[in-house]
């Protein structure tokens, strides 16, 4: 990566399978799992608990995984791998968490009678857009119901029965995702990826962090959980609380959290 060629030093040091320390500060941080820059995509999938997350989803739990980190830290690579090679699966070792999750989901649901469907949304500046629907992009409203919780009205959901079919949907959505007119970075195979500004990323993640910190308190000391503070926290409400499971992949340039080799 650019930092290695430039001769930059590591910002953090990887001490154990679950701990890192800051290079310039006397502080140690513990995660569920930590991966250094040499970790493979398969190692991240198996070691982060993604397989267990898919198994829980098949059992009926509401499960979510999301990546957070600065620009160039490897989020897109971790989640999607080199998108241009995915349809042909020329490099299966490079497939990201999403493709591996799809494959695992198809295995787990085989013979169970479960119907699988996919949707693809993005949230930017508190606007929700469907990346699979035809026609010009438009903001969709969020609604609430007692049976469904928060949901996106008129969201398109597409059935799939194979890895190739759901990857085609992923590529279709990624193509619309690159159409946003803000800062763009070039990803694998020349695909253009929009990059949120640090301020926007902070505005997006702060409400999530606030909800998580309140949920982490003992039940007797919890106050109201502000799921309605943002559209993202509304959509994540069932995963963050109740019978849900959420996996957060924290990426850092040149290693930290669950960062590994990729764009960073």
Coordinates of C-alpha atoms in Angstrom, one line a residue:
X1 CA 0.0 0.0 0.0
X2 CA 1.0 3.7 -0.3
X3 CA 1.9 3.9 3.4
X4 CA 4.3 1.0 3.2
X5 CA 6.1 2.3 0.1
X6 CA 6.3 5.7 1.8
X7 CA 8.1 4.2 4.8
X8 CA 5.4 5.1 7.3
X9 CA 5.4 3.4 10.7
X10 CA 2.5 1.5 12.2
X11 CA 0.0 3.7 14.1
X12 CA -0.9 0.7 16.3
X13 CA 0.7 -2.6 17.3
X14 CA -1.0 -6.0 17.2
X15 CA -0.2 -7.8 20.5
X16 CA -2.7 -10.7 20.6
X17 CA -5.7 -12.1 18.7
X18 CA -7.9 -9.5 20.5
X19 CA -5.7 -6.6 21.6
X20 CA -3.9 -3.6 20.0
X21 CA -2.0 -0.7 21.5
X22 CA -1.5 2.9 20.2
X23 CA 2.1 3.6 19.1
X24 CA 2.2 7.1 20.7
X25 CA 0.0 6.5 23.7
X26 CA 0.2 4.2 26.7
X27 CA -3.2 2.6 25.9
X28 CA -4.4 -0.9 25.0
X29 CA -7.7 -1.6 23.2
X30 CA -9.5 -4.9 23.3
X31 CA -11.7 -6.2 20.5
X32 CA -13.6 -9.4 19.8
X33 CA -10.9 -10.2 17.2
X34 CA -8.0 -8.3 15.7
X35 CA -6.4 -8.9 12.2
X36 CA -3.1 -7.5 11.0
X37 CA -2.3 -6.3 7.5
X38 CA -1.4 -9.9 6.3
X39 CA -4.7 -11.5 7.2
X40 CA -6.6 -13.2 4.4
X41 CA -10.3 -12.5 3.5
X42 CA -11.1 -16.0 4.7
X43 CA -9.4 -15.5 8.0
X44 CA -11.4 -12.3 8.6
X45 CA -14.7 -14.1 7.6
X46 CA -14.1 -17.0 10.0
X47 CA -12.4 -15.1 12.8
X48 CA -14.8 -12.2 13.0
X49 CA -17.8 -14.4 13.6
X50 CA -19.5 -13.8 10.3
X51 CA -20.3 -17.5 9.8
X52 CA -22.0 -17.6 13.2
X53 CA -23.9 -14.4 12.3
X54 CA -25.3 -16.1 9.2
X55 CA -26.3 -19.1 11.2
X56 CA -28.2 -16.9 13.6
X57 CA -29.9 -15.1 10.8
X58 CA -31.2 -18.4 9.4
X59 CA -32.5 -19.2 12.9
X60 CA -34.5 -16.0 12.8
X61 CA -32.3 -13.4 14.5
X62 CA -32.0 -9.9 13.1
X63 CA -28.3 -9.6 12.1
X64 CA -26.2 -6.7 10.8
X65 CA -22.6 -6.2 9.9
X66 CA -21.1 -2.8 9.0
X67 CA -17.6 -1.4 8.5
X68 CA -16.3 1.9 9.8
X69 CA -13.1 3.7 9.2
X70 CA -11.3 6.5 7.4
X71 CA -10.9 6.8 3.7
X72 CA -8.5 4.3 2.3
X73 CA -8.5 2.0 5.3
X74 CA -10.0 -1.0 3.3
X75 CA -13.7 -1.0 4.1
X76 CA -14.8 -1.6 0.5
X77 CA -12.3 -4.4 0.0
X78 CA -13.2 -6.0 3.3
X79 CA -16.9 -6.0 2.5
X80 CA -16.9 -6.6 -1.2
X81 CA -13.4 -7.7 -2.4
X82 CA -12.4 -6.8 -5.9
X83 CA -15.8 -6.4 -7.4
X84 CA -14.8 -6.6 -11.0
X85 CA -13.6 -10.2 -10.5
X86 CA -16.5 -11.5 -8.5
X87 CA -18.9 -12.6 -11.3
X88 CA -16.3 -15.0 -12.7
X89 CA -14.9 -15.9 -9.3
X90 CA -11.4 -15.8 -10.8
X91 CA -9.9 -15.1 -7.4
X92 CA -12.2 -16.8 -4.7
X93 CA -9.6 -16.1 -2.0
X94 CA -10.2 -12.3 -2.4
X95 CA -14.0 -12.5 -2.0
X96 CA -15.3 -10.1 0.6
X97 CA -17.5 -10.6 3.7
X98 CA -20.7 -9.9 1.7
X99 CA -20.0 -12.6 -1.0
X100 CA -18.8 -15.1 1.6
X101 CA -22.0 -14.4 3.6
X102 CA -24.2 -15.0 0.6
X103 CA -22.4 -18.3 -0.1
X104 CA -22.8 -19.4 3.5
X105 CA -26.4 -18.3 3.6
X106 CA -27.2 -20.4 0.5
X107 CA -25.5 -23.4 2.2
X108 CA -27.3 -22.9 5.5
X109 CA -30.7 -22.5 3.8
X110 CA -30.4 -25.4 1.4
X111 CA -33.2 -27.9 1.9
X112 CA -34.9 -25.8 4.6
X113 CA -37.6 -24.3 2.3
X114 CA -36.4 -20.7 3.2
X115 CA -36.9 -18.2 0.4
X116 CA -34.0 -15.8 0.0
X117 CA -34.3 -12.2 -1.2
X118 CA -32.0 -9.2 -1.3
X119 CA -32.4 -5.4 -1.1
X120 CA -29.8 -2.7 -1.5
X121 CA -30.1 0.7 0.1
X122 CA -27.9 3.6 0.9
X123 CA -28.2 6.5 3.4
X124 CA -26.6 9.8 2.7
X125 CA -27.5 13.1 4.4
X126 CA -30.5 11.4 6.0
X127 CA -31.9 10.4 2.6
X128 CA -32.6 6.7 1.9
X129 CA -32.2 5.6 -1.7
X130 CA -33.0 2.2 -3.3
X131 CA -30.0 1.0 -5.4
X132 CA -32.0 -1.8 -7.1
X133 CA -35.1 0.1 -8.3
X134 CA -35.4 1.2 -11.9
X135 CA -35.8 4.8 -12.9
X136 CA -34.2 8.0 -11.6
X137 CA -33.0 7.8 -7.9
X138 CA -35.4 9.2 -5.4
X139 CA -35.6 9.4 -1.6
X140 CA -37.8 6.8 0.1
X141 CA -39.6 7.4 3.4
X142 CA -39.1 5.4 6.5
X143 CA -42.2 4.0 8.2
X144 CA -43.1 2.2 11.4
X145 CA -45.4 -0.7 12.1
X146 CA -45.9 -3.0 15.1
X147 CA -45.1 -6.1 13.1
X148 CA -42.2 -4.9 11.0
X149 CA -40.7 -2.2 13.1
X150 CA -38.9 0.5 11.1
X151 CA -38.9 -0.2 7.3
X152 CA -38.4 1.6 4.0
X153 CA -41.6 2.1 2.1
X154 CA -41.6 0.9 -1.5
X155 CA -38.2 -0.8 -1.1
X156 CA -37.5 -3.3 -3.8
X157 CA -36.7 -6.9 -2.7
X158 CA -35.4 -9.4 -5.3
X159 CA -35.5 -13.1 -4.9
X160 CA -32.2 -15.1 -5.6
X161 CA -31.2 -18.7 -5.6
X162 CA -27.5 -18.7 -6.5
X163 CA -24.4 -16.8 -5.6
X164 CA -24.1 -15.5 -9.2
X165 CA -27.6 -14.0 -9.1
X166 CA -27.1 -12.1 -5.8
X167 CA -23.6 -10.9 -6.9
X168 CA -25.2 -9.5 -10.0
X169 CA -27.5 -7.5 -7.8
X170 CA -24.5 -6.3 -5.8
X171 CA -22.8 -5.1 -8.9
X172 CA -26.0 -3.4 -10.1
X173 CA -26.3 -1.5 -6.9
X174 CA -22.7 -0.6 -6.8
X175 CA -23.0 1.0 -10.2
X176 CA -25.8 3.3 -9.0
X177 CA -23.9 3.9 -5.7
X178 CA -20.9 5.4 -7.9
X179 CA -23.4 7.9 -9.5
X180 CA -23.4 10.2 -6.4
X181 CA -21.8 13.6 -7.3
X182 CA -19.5 13.9 -4.2
X183 CA -15.9 13.0 -3.7
X184 CA -15.0 9.8 -5.5
X185 CA -12.1 7.3 -5.2
X186 CA -11.2 4.7 -7.8
X187 CA -11.6 1.2 -6.6
X188 CA -10.8 -2.2 -8.1
X189 CA -11.0 -2.6 -11.8
X190 CA -11.6 1.2 -12.3
X191 CA -14.9 1.3 -10.5
X192 CA -15.6 4.7 -9.0
X193 CA -16.7 4.7 -5.3
X194 CA -18.2 7.7 -3.6
X195 CA -16.4 8.7 -0.4
X196 CA -18.2 10.4 2.4
X197 CA -16.4 13.3 4.1
X198 CA -15.1 12.8 7.6
X199 CA -17.8 15.1 8.9
X200 CA -20.6 13.1 7.2
X201 CA -19.1 9.8 8.5
X202 CA -19.0 11.2 12.0
X203 CA -22.6 12.4 11.8
X204 CA -23.7 9.0 10.6
X205 CA -21.9 7.0 13.3
X206 CA -22.4 9.1 16.3
X207 CA -26.1 8.2 16.8
X208 CA -25.2 4.5 16.4
X209 CA -22.4 4.9 19.1
X210 CA -24.8 6.7 21.4
X211 CA -27.4 3.9 21.1
X212 CA -24.7 1.2 21.7
X213 CA -23.3 2.9 24.7
X214 CA -26.7 3.1 26.3
X215 CA -27.5 -0.5 25.5
X216 CA -24.3 -1.6 27.1
X217 CA -25.4 -0.2 30.5
X218 CA -27.1 -2.6 33.0
X219 CA -30.9 -2.8 32.4
X220 CA -31.6 -1.0 35.6
X221 CA -29.5 2.0 34.6
X222 CA -30.6 2.3 31.0
X223 CA -32.4 5.4 29.9
X224 CA -34.5 5.8 26.7
X225 CA -32.6 4.4 23.7
X226 CA -32.8 7.1 21.0
X227 CA -33.3 5.0 17.9
X228 CA -35.2 7.8 16.2
X229 CA -32.2 10.1 16.2
X230 CA -31.2 9.0 12.7
X231 CA -32.5 6.9 9.9
X232 CA -29.6 4.5 10.2
X233 CA -30.3 3.8 13.9
X234 CA -34.0 3.3 13.1
X235 CA -33.1 0.7 10.5
X236 CA -30.6 -0.9 12.9
X237 CA -33.0 -0.9 15.9
X238 CA -33.9 -4.6 15.7
X239 CA -30.2 -5.6 15.4
X240 CA -28.8 -3.3 18.1
X241 CA -31.5 -4.2 20.7
X242 CA -33.9 -7.1 21.3
X243 CA -33.1 -10.4 19.7
X244 CA -30.5 -9.0 17.3
X245 CA -26.8 -9.3 16.7
X246 CA -24.5 -6.7 15.2
X247 CA -20.9 -7.0 14.1
X248 CA -18.9 -3.8 13.6
X249 CA -15.6 -4.1 11.6
X250 CA -13.4 -1.2 12.6
X251 CA -10.8 -0.4 9.9
X252 CA -7.6 1.6 10.4
X253 CA -5.0 2.6 7.8
X254 CA -1.9 0.5 8.4
X255 CA -3.5 -1.7 11.0
X256 CA -5.9 -1.5 13.9
X257 CA -9.2 -2.9 15.0
X258 CA -10.1 -5.5 12.5
X259 CA -8.2 -4.0 9.7
X260 CA -6.3 -6.2 7.2
X261 CA -4.7 -6.0 3.8
X262 CA -6.7 -4.2 1.1
X263 CA -6.9 -0.6 0.1
X264 CA -5.1 0.6 3.1

